[in-house]
Amino acid sequence: MSGGIFSPLDNLCDLDNANCHPLVCYLCHEQYEHPCLLDCYHTFCASCLRGRATDSRLTCPLCGQQSVVKGSNGLPPVDRLLKFLVDSSADCEEVVQCANCDLECKKQDMEGMYYCNTCNQPLCSKCREDTHKAKMFTRHEIVSLVKRTKDIHKKCPLHEEPYIMFSTEKKSMLCINCFRDMQVESRAHCIDIETAYMQGCEKLDQAVMAVKELQTSTREAIILLKAMIEEVQSNVDEEETAINTLFNSMQEKLAERKKMLLKVAKSQHEEKEKAFKEQLSHLAALLPTLQVHLVTCSAFLSSANKSEFLDLGYQLMERLQKIVKLPHRLRPAQSSKINTEYRSEFARCLEPLLMLNQRRSASVTTGSAGPGINNSNVMVPLVTSLTVSGHAASSDMALASPVIRKPISHRYISTKVLLAEGGDTPFTEHCRNYEDTYKTLQVELQKLKDQVQELHRDLTKHHSLIKTDTMGDILQKSLQVDLQITSEYSSVETMRSMFEEIWEETYQRVANEQEIYEAQLHDLLQLKQENSYLTTITKQIAPYIRSIAKVKERLEPRLQEPQELLDDRTESMLKIYEDNAAPADTQHRNNLTCSNEDNREKITDNREKLDNRTLNILPEDPLMKAKDHYRTKQRNGMESPNRKELTA
């Protein structure tokens, strides 16, 4: 069994070979044997279709359409028409042999052959004259073999009577007995054989003409589709080339802009790093000065008496105040963020390649057809002819824009809103002039439409006569309106370049405003972040400031607030230093040295705890100040008895 599937036409020249032999199977490429007709009207041999059915469905090997098959053999019904043609073709190819002289002749050349219905044997023309001219053969019925072949179906197989009628209701031939056995109502649908044959030939001619028209349309559609396949192939090649070229250009532009942006980022990094290092060196030089003066203050408080304090203390305080009032840059002079605006820079370098300006201007003329829809997705017929009473509607405007776009639904509303705003711009003035002209043209066109509609109603409904002059006037007015529309279109088109410049400036201004707006948001976020850093620093140094204030209030009672409670830690430290006071001056020196070392260690620990972004504030150690104060107090107490003794 042959199972090859017929392949469709691969090239245009196969159209001439599409007229294959109607009696040859598409699968086995041989003459049909028991042809079977599918639902898609494709015919195949029964042997080629056997075994292909699944679940009472048979898929056509040619077009893929499924057909429902009935019966146990799993085959579609027999194509009686094709079987008749196959049998007729086989009969024509058979060789007919004369029964008397054994003369052989093919059936297609059987004009000179006869057939004796009495003897049921074929005869050649010579034997018919020689043998069947005798008196004994005078009652034999001799007919032409061609006529006998055509008249073989003239008798009813049921009654053995010749056909005389044809039923248009049942589409079958009837003999006299079949006609008598029919119901009376069905006899009205019976006609004679000749009339039925003539009517059938006419209907068949009409069906053949319809099929021929369909065949012509199919061939034209195939040619069109093949041309469009070639066009699509060429278009995709051009598109791929354009894509590759644009991609390479974009890569080159992006690579150049990348190098430039990296240089900008590097320069910003060097500049900020230099500024931060300068500020860091200044603060690093300031820190030892502050530390030395703090130690000096502690040593001065511990070693100076009242007279020495009053003599040098104000100089020390003045120096400390000057140090504090010096312009110290404690906050970073600039942020640590590197900002190259790389997104906008990349967009600017790609803008000429992507032709964003042209695309925006093109969107004004072509309109918005929705996402994913462009001119390439719209199939325009190859040949478009529009004639009005023999005049082709061709103009410069039609050639310039063959596809007439439906106006945007909100155009009138947006135009009215634009005019209501009262802005004095060139486009607003253009809209005012355009609306007046457009309304005039619209009114004239509506009048012509009403006239044509009225003429059409009179012609089709009222069946009234129409003057030819009326049609001529309408056509003349239509041509005048067309000229006015073309002129207005040209005048509007000439203003495109001016408006494009204005739109480009507006777009650039809007882009700049958007960029400034984003920068403002970025600055506010940066301030918010710095404020959060400041809050964190304040929370970190608040305990130290409160502790220093408590000690200060303890040392100087006049600064103490009466309602404020002393810190427990400060009070306990004061008691400890009161109980452990040393009487000797040498011990004072040693304790002073130890306290200075402790002070350095504590300052180092506090500096490591604070964040790099916090302020480098080194508070005065309350413990050391309290300790030195009470040592001085104790020394003064020890000196006072000696002075009393000397006085005594």
XYZ file of C-alpha atoms in Angstrom:
648
model
C 0.000 0.000 0.000
C 1.326 3.399 -0.957
C 1.251 5.917 1.880
C 3.082 8.954 0.544
C 1.383 12.275 1.176
C 0.898 14.600 -1.746
C 3.201 17.606 -1.408
C 1.806 21.093 -2.188
C 3.050 23.294 -4.965
C 6.616 24.363 -4.263
C 7.191 26.868 -7.017
C 5.242 28.891 -9.492
C 5.874 26.560 -12.406
C 3.930 23.810 -10.598
C 0.721 25.659 -11.451
C 0.975 24.293 -14.985
C 1.434 20.796 -13.634
C -1.474 21.107 -11.192
C -3.837 19.659 -13.829
C -2.866 16.083 -13.092
C -4.824 13.189 -14.562
C -8.250 13.039 -12.894
C -8.215 9.232 -12.869
C -4.834 8.878 -11.110
C -4.644 8.513 -7.320
C -2.553 11.125 -5.450
C -1.014 8.479 -3.201
C -0.190 5.516 -5.385
C 0.031 7.545 -8.647
C -1.873 4.829 -10.487
C -5.364 4.593 -11.934
C -8.074 4.453 -9.316
C -9.203 1.087 -8.035
C -12.451 1.347 -6.065
C -12.225 5.137 -5.638
C -13.548 6.488 -2.298
C -14.761 10.072 -1.789
C -13.891 11.964 1.422
C -15.823 14.860 2.955
C -13.250 17.305 1.554
C -14.013 15.965 -1.989
C -10.605 14.389 -2.393
C -10.650 10.906 -3.863
C -8.236 8.057 -3.151
C -8.081 4.348 -3.796
C -9.697 2.115 -1.214
C -6.425 0.227 -0.799
C -4.581 3.514 -0.103
C -7.057 4.518 2.616
C -7.423 1.153 4.304
C -6.020 1.159 7.844
C -5.822 4.955 8.178
C -9.084 5.433 10.101
C -8.954 5.957 13.877
C -12.075 6.297 16.035
C -14.324 6.327 12.948
C -12.441 9.319 11.571
C -10.188 9.441 8.558
C -7.696 12.255 7.992
C -7.239 13.342 4.403
C -3.615 12.758 3.349
C -3.800 15.785 1.042
C -5.392 18.599 3.082
C -5.558 17.137 6.589
C -9.351 17.506 6.977
C -11.064 14.747 8.919
C -13.935 12.723 7.488
C -16.418 10.554 9.362
C -16.424 6.961 8.096
C -19.176 4.443 8.722
C -19.181 0.709 8.495
C -16.859 -2.023 9.625
C -14.362 -1.605 6.778
C -13.404 1.916 7.914
C -13.654 3.364 4.393
C -15.623 6.325 3.030
C -18.365 5.743 0.431
C -17.475 4.806 -3.145
C -17.235 7.651 -5.639
C -19.740 6.417 -8.259
C -18.975 9.243 -10.682
C -15.246 8.560 -10.694
C -15.876 4.816 -10.858
C -18.013 5.366 -13.970
C -15.219 7.400 -15.586
C -12.647 4.749 -14.690
C -14.822 1.995 -16.123
C -15.530 4.022 -19.243
C -11.843 4.644 -19.705
C -11.132 0.953 -19.285
C -13.827 0.055 -21.819
C -12.373 2.506 -24.325
C -8.980 0.910 -24.036
C -10.328 -2.641 -24.581
C -9.846 -4.334 -27.965
C -13.031 -5.446 -29.791
C -12.739 -8.531 -32.026
C -15.124 -9.354 -34.857
C -16.936 -12.656 -34.210
C -16.691 -13.737 -37.854
C -13.259 -12.677 -39.166
C -11.429 -12.027 -35.887
C -10.631 -8.432 -36.890
C -9.382 -6.495 -33.858
C -10.244 -2.863 -33.257
C -9.986 -0.553 -30.260
C -13.165 0.903 -28.904
C -12.079 4.484 -29.491
C -11.816 3.584 -33.228
C -15.055 1.660 -33.468
C -16.967 3.818 -35.963
C -16.783 0.928 -38.429
C -17.865 -1.753 -35.931
C -21.379 -3.011 -35.354
C -23.088 -5.211 -32.833
C -25.792 -7.808 -33.400
C -28.166 -7.786 -30.444
C -29.698 -11.053 -31.633
C -26.359 -12.875 -31.828
C -24.834 -10.801 -29.000
C -21.633 -10.544 -31.017
C -19.654 -7.671 -32.592
C -19.297 -7.481 -36.350
C -17.031 -5.550 -38.631
C -18.471 -3.636 -41.559
C -17.274 -6.224 -44.104
C -18.800 -9.207 -42.281
C -22.042 -7.268 -41.794
C -22.278 -6.896 -45.577
C -21.129 -10.429 -46.371
C -22.847 -12.583 -43.761
C -25.773 -10.659 -42.250
C -27.224 -9.650 -45.632
C -28.664 -13.126 -46.077
C -32.401 -13.664 -45.756
C -32.025 -15.655 -42.551
C -30.481 -12.618 -40.775
C -33.094 -10.102 -41.848
C -34.773 -10.168 -38.400
C -31.492 -9.691 -36.519
C -31.162 -6.341 -34.739
C -27.855 -4.808 -35.815
C -26.777 -1.492 -34.305
C -23.609 0.552 -34.284
C -21.211 -0.450 -31.528
C -20.843 3.199 -30.435
C -24.600 3.591 -30.112
C -24.911 0.335 -28.192
C -22.236 1.501 -25.702
C -24.095 4.747 -25.053
C -27.499 3.083 -24.831
C -26.416 0.365 -22.407
C -28.015 2.191 -19.449
C -31.315 2.931 -21.160
C -33.234 0.032 -19.609
C -34.525 -0.132 -16.052
C -32.716 -2.929 -14.189
C -35.869 -3.604 -12.138
C -38.494 -3.893 -14.885
C -36.288 -4.353 -17.987
C -38.144 -1.484 -19.616
C -36.516 1.534 -21.305
C -36.307 4.783 -19.389
C -38.845 7.358 -20.487
C -39.073 9.842 -17.584
C -36.843 11.588 -15.056
C -37.845 12.573 -11.518
C -36.475 15.977 -10.557
C -37.460 15.249 -6.947
C -35.558 11.970 -6.558
C -32.991 12.713 -9.302
C -33.524 9.278 -10.895
C -34.741 7.903 -14.271
C -38.049 6.055 -14.497
C -39.501 3.479 -16.810
C -43.241 3.204 -17.488
C -43.745 0.789 -14.615
C -41.775 2.961 -12.196
C -43.900 5.930 -13.254
C -47.140 4.000 -12.631
C -45.967 2.866 -9.208
C -45.242 6.449 -8.092
C -47.621 8.508 -6.017
C -49.750 11.068 -7.792
C -48.063 13.992 -6.020
C -44.622 12.827 -7.148
C -45.664 12.500 -10.799
C -45.798 16.302 -11.055
C -41.984 16.360 -10.665
C -41.400 14.018 -13.644
C -40.246 15.214 -17.043
C -39.159 13.443 -20.206
C -35.593 12.284 -20.732
C -34.667 14.863 -23.376
C -35.943 17.815 -21.336
C -34.187 16.503 -18.252
C -30.997 16.083 -20.254
C -31.148 19.652 -21.586
C -31.890 21.116 -18.151
C -29.130 19.026 -16.590
C -26.628 20.214 -19.211
C -27.531 23.841 -18.507
C -27.140 23.380 -14.757
C -23.883 21.535 -15.282
C -22.594 24.362 -17.471
C -23.431 26.858 -14.723
C -21.677 24.725 -12.114
C -18.663 24.345 -14.413
C -18.497 28.106 -14.914
C -18.584 28.678 -11.147
C -15.815 26.128 -10.659
C -13.766 27.724 -13.441
C -14.134 31.137 -11.804
C -13.062 29.625 -8.500
C -10.132 27.959 -10.251
C -9.048 31.269 -11.785
C -9.372 33.049 -8.451
C -7.420 30.269 -6.762
C -4.604 30.527 -9.293
C -4.483 34.305 -8.861
C -4.468 33.905 -5.084
C -1.623 31.388 -5.330
C 0.376 33.747 -7.544
C -0.315 36.623 -5.139
C 0.661 34.589 -2.092
C 3.857 33.388 -3.751
C 4.713 36.964 -4.675
C 4.033 38.037 -1.107
C 6.211 35.192 0.201
C 9.067 36.467 -1.954
C 8.337 40.018 -0.825
C 8.283 38.945 2.811
C 11.619 37.193 2.327
C 13.180 40.287 0.807
C 11.645 42.464 3.515
C 12.953 40.246 6.293
C 16.421 40.344 4.723
C 16.287 44.131 4.617
C 14.950 44.242 8.166
C 17.687 41.942 9.452
C 20.324 44.043 7.716
C 18.854 47.216 9.198
C 18.681 45.619 12.647
C 22.303 44.478 12.494
C 23.470 47.864 11.216
C 21.537 49.739 13.880
C 22.719 47.344 16.570
C 26.348 47.786 15.551
C 25.941 51.561 15.460
C 24.283 51.496 18.864
C 27.097 49.372 20.249
C 29.686 51.808 18.904
C 27.825 54.822 20.276
C 27.268 53.123 23.613
C 30.918 52.082 23.816
C 32.043 55.663 23.162
C 29.570 57.063 25.670
C 30.600 54.359 28.162
C 34.244 55.431 27.953
C 33.249 59.053 28.439
C 31.019 58.235 31.424
C 33.737 56.116 33.016
C 36.135 59.043 32.672
C 33.559 61.350 34.255
C 33.013 58.890 37.106
C 36.763 58.554 37.619
C 37.241 62.335 37.645
C 34.401 62.739 40.149
C 35.956 60.026 42.302
C 39.360 61.707 42.232
C 37.872 65.105 43.010
C 35.762 63.857 45.917
C 38.564 61.687 47.265
C 40.960 64.652 47.162
C 38.478 66.875 48.983
C 37.770 64.228 51.616
C 41.486 63.584 52.177
C 42.186 67.306 52.605
C 39.367 67.599 55.107
C 40.534 64.429 56.852
C 44.106 65.739 57.158
C 42.785 68.994 58.621
C 40.697 67.155 61.201
C 43.542 64.745 61.936
C 45.802 67.737 62.648
C 43.089 69.342 64.790
C 42.543 66.304 66.982
C 45.996 66.331 68.745
C 45.591 70.065 69.400
C 42.262 69.480 71.080
C 43.645 66.566 73.037
C 46.705 68.552 74.217
C 44.547 71.452 75.385
C 42.194 69.130 77.221
C 45.133 67.535 79.033
C 46.557 70.991 79.696
C 43.285 72.090 81.239
C 43.200 69.033 83.457
C 46.801 69.514 84.551
C 46.252 73.231 85.154
C 43.186 72.589 87.286
C 45.020 70.001 89.341
C 48.223 71.964 89.877
C 47.259 75.653 90.037
C 46.050 77.311 93.218
C 43.517 80.112 93.348
C 45.925 82.900 92.632
C 47.590 80.968 89.808
C 44.168 80.063 88.425
C 43.026 83.648 88.440
C 46.285 84.724 86.870
C 46.403 82.218 83.977
C 42.914 80.724 83.870
C 41.339 83.445 81.754
C 44.127 83.174 79.195
C 43.441 79.462 78.972
C 39.707 80.036 78.618
C 40.292 82.650 75.927
C 42.515 80.242 74.034
C 39.928 77.485 74.291
C 37.202 79.801 73.035
C 39.318 80.836 70.061
C 40.028 77.204 69.257
C 36.311 76.443 69.336
C 35.452 79.476 67.188
C 37.943 78.583 64.476
C 36.270 77.505 61.155
C 36.524 73.754 61.491
C 34.936 71.775 58.616
C 33.365 69.004 60.628
C 30.697 68.116 58.036
C 31.665 66.697 54.655
C 31.943 69.416 52.060
C 30.107 67.284 49.474
C 28.254 64.015 49.196
C 29.901 60.695 48.513
C 27.573 59.802 45.655
C 28.964 59.525 42.131
C 26.352 60.827 39.699
C 27.092 60.697 35.970
C 23.452 60.677 34.745
C 24.323 57.625 32.676
C 20.724 56.778 31.820
C 19.978 60.141 30.261
C 23.410 60.194 28.591
C 22.831 56.788 27.004
C 19.374 57.922 25.897
C 20.801 61.081 24.334
C 23.441 59.186 22.396
C 20.823 56.731 21.082
C 18.265 59.382 20.186
C 19.735 60.227 16.741
C 19.996 56.528 15.842
C 16.483 55.633 16.957
C 15.079 58.749 15.264
C 12.834 59.585 18.194
C 12.122 63.061 16.845
C 11.048 61.725 13.453
C 8.952 59.065 15.128
C 7.152 61.659 17.198
C 6.456 63.761 14.114
C 5.338 60.690 12.188
C 2.921 59.762 14.952
C 1.145 63.067 14.357
C 0.455 62.196 10.713
C -0.140 58.458 10.890
C -2.007 58.447 14.192
C -2.050 55.816 16.895
C -3.347 52.498 15.608
C -2.757 50.680 18.896
C 0.181 48.725 20.282
C 1.871 46.388 17.873
C 0.148 47.878 14.767
C 2.157 49.734 12.152
C 2.115 50.272 8.435
C 3.983 47.047 7.770
C 1.217 45.034 9.439
C -1.472 46.457 7.145
C -1.850 44.589 3.851
C -2.663 47.007 1.055
C -4.026 45.407 -2.141
C -1.652 45.409 -5.081
C -4.194 46.969 -7.400
C -6.763 49.435 -6.034
C -9.048 51.186 -8.476
C -11.686 53.647 -7.383
C -13.693 55.259 -10.181
C -16.649 57.583 -9.995
C -18.626 57.599 -13.266
C -15.542 56.900 -15.292
C -13.336 59.494 -13.545
C -10.451 58.134 -11.536
C -10.215 59.735 -8.105
C -6.502 60.402 -8.218
C -4.830 63.462 -6.780
C -1.552 64.534 -5.255
C -2.985 64.072 -1.795
C -4.070 60.528 -2.602
C -0.623 59.706 -3.937
C 1.069 61.203 -0.921
C -1.105 59.326 1.574
C -2.806 56.269 0.046
C -4.106 55.058 3.397
C -6.729 57.451 4.778
C -6.735 57.181 8.540
C -9.920 57.575 10.519
C -9.662 60.736 12.659
C -9.135 60.353 16.364
C -12.424 60.330 18.258
C -11.392 62.992 20.777
C -9.861 65.377 18.199
C -12.798 67.788 18.221
C -12.979 67.846 22.023
C -9.238 68.416 22.383
C -9.349 71.194 19.763
C -12.199 72.933 21.581
C -10.325 72.665 24.877
C -7.194 74.081 23.235
C -9.139 77.009 21.793
C -10.987 77.586 25.086
C -7.715 77.979 26.967
C -7.138 81.202 25.066
C -3.415 80.713 24.592
C -1.852 82.890 21.893
C 0.384 80.351 20.146
C 0.976 79.653 16.441
C -0.721 76.274 16.719
C -3.808 77.773 18.383
C -4.111 80.320 15.579
C -3.700 77.528 13.044
C -6.453 75.522 14.762
C -8.850 78.473 14.595
C -8.283 78.924 10.864
C -8.417 75.196 10.242
C -11.709 74.716 12.097
C -13.415 77.407 10.015
C -12.205 75.915 6.731
C -12.993 72.376 7.835
C -16.552 73.255 8.827
C -17.130 74.908 5.438
C -15.851 71.869 3.543
C -17.846 69.548 5.780
C -21.080 71.447 5.129
C -20.530 71.372 1.350
C -19.741 67.670 1.401
C -22.815 66.949 3.521
C -24.991 68.774 0.982
C -23.570 66.650 -1.829
C -24.151 63.493 0.212
C -27.772 64.465 0.835
C -28.317 65.127 -2.868
C -26.794 61.782 -3.883
C -28.831 59.981 -1.225
C -32.025 61.621 -2.468
C -31.216 60.706 -6.071
C -30.519 57.135 -5.039
C -33.850 56.972 -3.195
C -35.714 58.356 -6.218
C -33.982 55.882 -8.498
C -34.463 52.717 -6.418
C -37.630 53.350 -4.426
C -39.720 55.824 -6.396
C -38.483 54.669 -9.833
C -38.547 58.238 -11.079
C -36.593 59.677 -13.965
C -33.475 61.664 -13.097
C -31.988 64.352 -15.281
C -28.450 63.782 -16.421
C -27.678 67.458 -15.812
C -28.275 66.905 -12.093
C -25.660 64.168 -11.967
C -23.256 66.371 -13.918
C -23.721 69.235 -11.454
C -23.101 66.924 -8.499
C -19.939 65.558 -10.112
C -18.728 69.081 -10.896
C -19.308 70.196 -7.297
C -17.603 67.050 -6.047
C -14.529 67.831 -8.140
C -14.489 71.396 -6.815
C -14.712 70.154 -3.218
C -11.899 67.712 -3.953
C -9.721 70.561 -5.228
C -10.503 72.626 -2.134
C -9.638 69.705 0.159
C -6.395 69.108 -1.728
C -5.465 72.772 -1.478
C -6.226 72.866 2.254
C -4.255 69.658 2.787
C -1.242 71.147 0.999
C -1.415 74.342 3.046
C -1.607 72.381 6.291
C 1.247 70.139 5.161
C 3.522 73.136 4.531
C 3.234 74.139 8.198
C 4.624 70.815 9.400
C 8.271 71.934 9.593
C 7.424 75.002 11.681
C 5.325 73.006 14.129
C 7.976 70.295 14.357
C 10.536 72.862 15.486
C 8.129 74.169 18.125
C 7.301 70.645 19.279
C 10.995 69.776 19.478
C 11.692 72.821 21.642
C 8.734 71.946 23.847
C 9.912 68.374 24.147
C 13.413 69.521 25.119
C 11.966 71.905 27.693
C 9.784 69.164 29.141
C 12.775 66.818 29.260
C 14.821 69.448 31.105
C 11.976 70.066 33.546
C 11.665 66.345 34.185
C 15.401 66.115 34.802
C 15.318 69.068 37.232
C 12.305 67.570 38.976
C 14.076 64.240 39.462
C 17.161 66.084 40.748
C 15.004 67.938 43.283
C 13.558 64.681 44.550
C 17.073 63.256 44.760
C 18.299 66.275 46.754
C 15.410 65.972 49.206
C 16.130 62.281 49.700
C 19.789 63.114 50.294
C 18.853 65.725 52.913
C 16.555 63.212 54.559
C 19.378 60.679 54.702
C 21.790 63.233 56.197
C 19.154 64.166 58.775
C 18.821 60.509 59.745
C 22.613 60.339 60.149
C 22.494 63.455 62.353
C 19.720 61.949 64.483
C 21.756 58.782 64.964
C 24.845 60.773 65.980
C 22.823 62.882 68.423
C 21.361 59.782 70.027
C 24.859 58.321 70.391
C 26.455 61.359 72.068
C 23.441 62.339 74.211
C 24.418 60.094 77.206
C 27.915 61.593 77.299
C 26.582 65.159 77.220
C 24.109 64.449 80.012
C 26.855 62.865 82.135
C 29.144 65.883 81.625
C 26.308 68.244 82.549
C 25.654 66.359 85.782
C 29.324 66.543 86.796
C 29.451 70.233 85.876
C 26.457 70.949 88.068
C 28.058 69.051 90.965
C 31.299 70.998 90.636
C 29.611 74.381 90.260
C 26.472 74.480 92.389
C 25.386 77.816 90.965
C 24.740 76.117 87.588
C 22.691 73.357 89.187
C 18.944 73.433 88.724
C 17.093 72.808 91.984
C 14.533 70.412 90.481
C 17.023 68.301 88.590
C 18.100 65.058 90.217
C 21.757 64.080 90.266
C 22.872 61.055 88.352
C 23.543 58.020 90.553
C 26.740 57.199 88.722
C 28.128 60.722 89.251
C 27.281 60.701 92.959
C 28.906 57.313 93.492
C 32.044 58.453 91.674
C 32.276 61.568 93.855
C 32.022 59.500 97.035
C 34.713 57.127 95.834
C 37.105 60.003 95.137
C 36.377 61.628 98.493
C 37.226 58.417 100.378
C 40.357 57.623 98.371
C 42.045 61.021 98.340
C 45.874 60.914 98.671
C 47.699 63.406 100.994
C 51.112 63.624 99.311
C 52.092 65.868 96.381
C 54.155 63.079 94.803
C 51.161 60.816 94.860
C 49.227 63.661 93.258
C 51.700 63.712 90.385
C 51.568 59.945 89.943
C 47.790 59.925 90.055
C 47.748 62.775 87.582
C 49.918 60.787 85.178
C 47.711 57.702 85.587
C 44.582 59.731 85.052
C 46.052 61.197 81.870
C 46.787 57.707 80.545
C 43.273 56.566 81.467
C 41.916 59.601 79.730
C 43.829 58.758 76.545
C 42.537 55.159 76.603
C 38.940 56.256 77.107
C 39.184 58.809 74.338
C 40.609 56.131 72.027
C 37.748 53.738 72.903
C 35.126 56.406 72.315
C 36.682 57.323 68.969
C 36.567 53.687 67.813
C 32.918 53.358 68.796
C 31.721 56.393 66.909
C 30.947 56.094 63.198
C 33.103 57.756 60.558
C 30.219 60.041 59.732
C 29.754 61.203 63.386
C 31.248 64.358 64.755
C 34.619 63.949 66.513
C 33.613 65.471 69.843
C 35.935 64.564 72.709
C 34.185 65.466 75.974
C 36.194 66.306 79.050
C 36.508 63.344 81.380
C 34.261 64.049 84.391
C 36.061 61.556 86.579
C 39.442 63.205 86.043
C 38.046 66.696 86.673
C 36.301 65.604 89.839
C 39.388 63.762 90.977
C 41.699 66.735 90.338
C 39.258 69.109 91.986
C 39.077 67.122 95.161
C 42.832 66.597 95.209
C 43.239 70.364 95.041
C 40.616 70.742 97.726
C 42.358 68.184 99.908
C 45.747 69.879 99.403
C 44.289 73.238 100.314
C 42.772 71.617 103.394
C 46.137 70.193 104.380
C 47.861 73.547 103.841
C 45.351 75.491 105.907
C 46.297 73.864 109.302
C 49.949 74.610 108.642
C 49.063 78.216 107.940
C 47.018 78.302 111.135
C 49.962 76.912 113.089
C 52.280 79.538 111.609
C 49.812 82.230 112.568
C 49.576 80.931 116.068
